[in-house]
Amino acid sequence: MRIADFLSPQAVVADMQARTKAEVLRELSATLARAHPSLREDRLVAVLQEREKLGSTGIGEGVAIPHGKLAGMDSLQAAFCVSRAGVDFEAIDGKPTHLFFALVAPENSAGVHLKALARISRLFKNPRFRAAILEAPTSSDIHSLIVQEDARP
């Protein structure tokens, strides 16, 4: 499985407008719903908010991976947004979060969901890659960087 299999170019935002954790979850959900019209924004927000109640998905180093499962989906879908200003997302390191990778999986897809989370988290451990994403000017550039980095052996 490659990230390009579940992250479409239409689901990438180069300059997210959200300034709070709640706004981030809404903007990620709106981005996913625009890219995949069969998904309802309100249901996506609810799923992501529910997971955040268990603990922040801010994994540190400026990265968060809000995620959840949604009944009625037939495949894994993602959205990726960059906050140039950074948002207090209650990350484990206490630092502002700039890179948000939302992942929503079908309700009964534990294996695929966990593999995708592991793949995303491994990719974003690389500080040079995170810096390149922050420097990329457009959504298209960001999507290309993610796909290229994910294709490396």
mmCIF file of C-alpha atoms in Angstrom:
data_model
loop_
_atom_site.group_PDB
_atom_site.id
_atom_site.type_symbol
_atom_site.label_atom_id
_atom_site.label_comp_id
_atom_site.label_asym_id
_atom_site.label_seq_id
_atom_site.Cartn_x
_atom_site.Cartn_y
_atom_site.Cartn_z
ATOM 1 C CA MET A 1 0.000 0.000 0.000
ATOM 2 C CA ARG A 2 1.232 3.440 -0.963
ATOM 3 C CA ILE A 3 0.017 6.784 0.355
ATOM 4 C CA ALA A 4 -0.918 7.761 -3.217
ATOM 5 C CA ASP A 5 -3.555 4.990 -3.028
ATOM 6 C CA PHE A 6 -5.563 6.950 -0.453
ATOM 7 C CA LEU A 7 -4.363 10.588 -0.681
ATOM 8 C CA SER A 8 -5.644 12.346 -3.790
ATOM 9 C CA PRO A 9 -4.133 15.642 -4.991
ATOM 10 C CA GLN A 10 -7.545 17.278 -4.370
ATOM 11 C CA ALA A 11 -7.277 16.399 -0.651
ATOM 12 C CA VAL A 12 -4.117 18.458 -0.033
ATOM 13 C CA VAL A 13 -4.188 22.048 1.267
ATOM 14 C CA ALA A 14 -0.988 24.116 1.256
ATOM 15 C CA ASP A 15 -2.162 26.868 3.599
ATOM 16 C CA MET A 16 -4.758 25.788 6.105
ATOM 17 C CA GLN A 17 -6.724 28.602 7.743
ATOM 18 C CA ALA A 18 -7.585 26.846 11.043
ATOM 19 C CA ARG A 19 -6.211 28.387 14.251
ATOM 20 C CA THR A 20 -7.624 26.003 16.888
ATOM 21 C CA LYS A 21 -7.792 22.235 17.302
ATOM 22 C CA ALA A 22 -11.557 22.222 16.627
ATOM 23 C CA GLU A 23 -11.073 24.320 13.481
ATOM 24 C CA VAL A 24 -8.321 21.949 12.285
ATOM 25 C CA LEU A 25 -10.660 18.957 12.552
ATOM 26 C CA ARG A 26 -13.381 20.857 10.665
ATOM 27 C CA GLU A 27 -10.999 21.991 7.914
ATOM 28 C CA LEU A 28 -9.558 18.492 7.466
ATOM 29 C CA SER A 29 -13.106 17.086 7.279
ATOM 30 C CA ALA A 30 -14.185 19.743 4.764
ATOM 31 C CA THR A 31 -11.118 18.970 2.637
ATOM 32 C CA LEU A 32 -11.917 15.242 2.672
ATOM 33 C CA ALA A 33 -15.590 15.857 1.842
ATOM 34 C CA ARG A 34 -14.673 18.137 -1.107
ATOM 35 C CA ALA A 35 -12.301 15.514 -2.510
ATOM 36 C CA HIS A 36 -14.771 12.663 -1.882
ATOM 37 C CA PRO A 37 -18.355 13.962 -2.231
ATOM 38 C CA SER A 38 -19.836 10.685 -0.923
ATOM 39 C CA LEU A 39 -18.400 11.533 2.518
ATOM 40 C CA ARG A 40 -20.389 13.859 4.773
ATOM 41 C CA GLU A 41 -18.371 16.569 6.476
ATOM 42 C CA ASP A 42 -20.379 16.445 9.719
ATOM 43 C CA ARG A 43 -19.820 12.688 10.087
ATOM 44 C CA LEU A 44 -16.084 13.103 9.431
ATOM 45 C CA VAL A 45 -15.798 15.830 12.070
ATOM 46 C CA ALA A 46 -17.619 13.627 14.602
ATOM 47 C CA VAL A 47 -15.320 10.649 13.942
ATOM 48 C CA LEU A 48 -12.145 12.735 14.278
ATOM 49 C CA GLN A 49 -13.423 14.511 17.408
ATOM 50 C CA GLU A 50 -14.335 11.183 19.009
ATOM 51 C CA ARG A 51 -10.790 9.869 18.522
ATOM 52 C CA GLU A 52 -9.265 13.065 19.932
ATOM 53 C CA LYS A 53 -11.249 12.527 23.156
ATOM 54 C CA LEU A 54 -9.055 9.467 23.794
ATOM 55 C CA GLY A 55 -5.908 11.599 23.574
ATOM 56 C CA SER A 56 -4.298 13.948 21.111
ATOM 57 C CA THR A 57 -3.121 12.526 17.804
ATOM 58 C CA GLY A 58 -0.393 15.175 17.802
ATOM 59 C CA ILE A 59 2.654 12.900 17.634
ATOM 60 C CA GLY A 60 5.196 15.694 18.040
ATOM 61 C CA GLU A 61 7.804 17.302 15.770
ATOM 62 C CA GLY A 62 5.011 19.443 14.294
ATOM 63 C CA VAL A 63 2.966 16.456 13.059
ATOM 64 C CA ALA A 64 -0.557 15.233 13.881
ATOM 65 C CA ILE A 65 -2.408 12.267 12.418
ATOM 66 C CA PRO A 66 -6.088 12.616 13.342
ATOM 67 C CA HIS A 67 -7.832 9.404 12.371
ATOM 68 C CA GLY A 68 -10.920 7.290 12.782
ATOM 69 C CA LYS A 69 -13.244 4.738 11.273
ATOM 70 C CA LEU A 70 -16.505 5.453 9.527
ATOM 71 C CA ALA A 71 -19.354 3.090 8.683
ATOM 72 C CA GLY A 72 -20.349 2.966 5.027
ATOM 73 C CA MET A 73 -16.938 3.748 3.558
ATOM 74 C CA ASP A 74 -15.520 1.345 1.008
ATOM 75 C CA SER A 75 -11.886 2.439 1.118
ATOM 76 C CA LEU A 76 -9.321 4.304 3.164
ATOM 77 C CA GLN A 77 -9.208 8.068 2.459
ATOM 78 C CA ALA A 78 -6.926 10.856 3.653
ATOM 79 C CA ALA A 79 -6.480 14.613 3.661
ATOM 80 C CA PHE A 80 -3.275 16.533 4.273
ATOM 81 C CA CYS A 81 -3.137 20.179 5.348
ATOM 82 C CA VAL A 82 -0.246 22.480 6.212
ATOM 83 C CA SER A 83 -0.610 25.215 8.815
ATOM 84 C CA ARG A 84 2.128 27.765 8.166
ATOM 85 C CA ALA A 85 1.395 29.495 11.495
ATOM 86 C CA GLY A 86 1.119 26.304 13.541
ATOM 87 C CA VAL A 87 -1.696 25.281 15.869
ATOM 88 C CA ASP A 88 -1.744 24.184 19.509
ATOM 89 C CA PHE A 89 -2.944 20.622 18.928
ATOM 90 C CA GLU A 90 -1.962 19.352 22.387
ATOM 91 C CA ALA A 91 0.923 17.420 20.835
ATOM 92 C CA ILE A 92 2.974 15.135 23.080
ATOM 93 C CA ASP A 93 5.992 17.442 22.834
ATOM 94 C CA GLY A 94 3.930 20.568 23.613
ATOM 95 C CA LYS A 95 5.077 22.303 20.414
ATOM 96 C CA PRO A 96 2.845 23.826 17.709
ATOM 97 C CA THR A 97 1.638 21.461 14.993
ATOM 98 C CA HIS A 98 2.088 22.391 11.328
ATOM 99 C CA LEU A 99 1.462 19.156 9.393
ATOM 100 C CA PHE A 100 -1.924 17.451 9.639
ATOM 101 C CA PHE A 101 -2.585 14.086 8.006
ATOM 102 C CA ALA A 102 -6.208 12.984 8.530
ATOM 103 C CA LEU A 103 -6.986 9.342 7.881
ATOM 104 C CA VAL A 104 -10.475 7.843 7.758
ATOM 105 C CA ALA A 105 -10.954 4.126 7.256
ATOM 106 C CA PRO A 106 -13.918 1.807 6.734
ATOM 107 C CA GLU A 107 -15.353 0.553 10.013
ATOM 108 C CA ASN A 108 -14.027 -3.012 9.684
ATOM 109 C CA SER A 109 -10.509 -2.352 8.363
ATOM 110 C CA ALA A 110 -8.168 -2.626 11.351
ATOM 111 C CA GLY A 111 -5.195 -4.017 9.417
ATOM 112 C CA VAL A 112 -5.265 -1.462 6.593
ATOM 113 C CA HIS A 113 -5.871 1.389 9.031
ATOM 114 C CA LEU A 114 -2.902 0.437 11.227
ATOM 115 C CA LYS A 115 -0.573 -0.099 8.248
ATOM 116 C CA ALA A 116 -1.464 3.341 6.898
ATOM 117 C CA LEU A 117 -0.868 4.998 10.286
ATOM 118 C CA ALA A 118 2.523 3.300 10.583
ATOM 119 C CA ARG A 119 3.496 4.299 7.048
ATOM 120 C CA ILE A 120 2.534 7.947 7.569
ATOM 121 C CA SER A 121 4.281 8.180 10.916
ATOM 122 C CA ARG A 122 7.484 6.630 9.508
ATOM 123 C CA LEU A 123 7.461 9.040 6.563
ATOM 124 C CA PHE A 124 7.092 12.110 8.769
ATOM 125 C CA LYS A 125 9.879 11.110 11.177
ATOM 126 C CA ASN A 126 12.371 12.485 8.620
ATOM 127 C CA PRO A 127 13.215 16.122 9.540
ATOM 128 C CA ARG A 128 14.407 16.991 5.998
ATOM 129 C CA PHE A 129 11.129 15.733 4.560
ATOM 130 C CA ARG A 130 9.075 17.769 7.068
ATOM 131 C CA ALA A 131 11.114 20.882 6.207
ATOM 132 C CA ALA A 132 10.620 20.305 2.466
ATOM 133 C CA ILE A 133 6.846 20.052 2.972
ATOM 134 C CA LEU A 134 6.807 23.324 4.918
ATOM 135 C CA GLU A 135 8.791 25.035 2.148
ATOM 136 C CA ALA A 136 6.650 23.683 -0.719
ATOM 137 C CA PRO A 137 4.551 26.553 -2.136
ATOM 138 C CA THR A 138 1.541 24.710 -3.578
ATOM 139 C CA SER A 139 -0.773 21.815 -2.791
ATOM 140 C CA SER A 140 0.415 20.089 -5.955
ATOM 141 C CA ASP A 141 4.066 20.405 -4.869
ATOM 142 C CA ILE A 142 3.205 19.000 -1.443
ATOM 143 C CA HIS A 143 1.335 16.026 -2.912
ATOM 144 C CA SER A 144 4.265 15.297 -5.243
ATOM 145 C CA LEU A 145 6.759 15.419 -2.356
ATOM 146 C CA ILE A 146 4.658 12.981 -0.298
ATOM 147 C CA VAL A 147 4.278 10.554 -3.206
ATOM 148 C CA GLN A 148 8.000 10.727 -4.054
ATOM 149 C CA GLU A 149 9.124 10.220 -0.447
ATOM 150 C CA ASP A 150 6.691 7.336 0.019
ATOM 151 C CA ALA A 151 8.033 5.619 -3.128
ATOM 152 C CA ARG A 152 11.585 5.445 -1.735
ATOM 153 C CA PRO A 153 12.735 1.988 -0.677
#
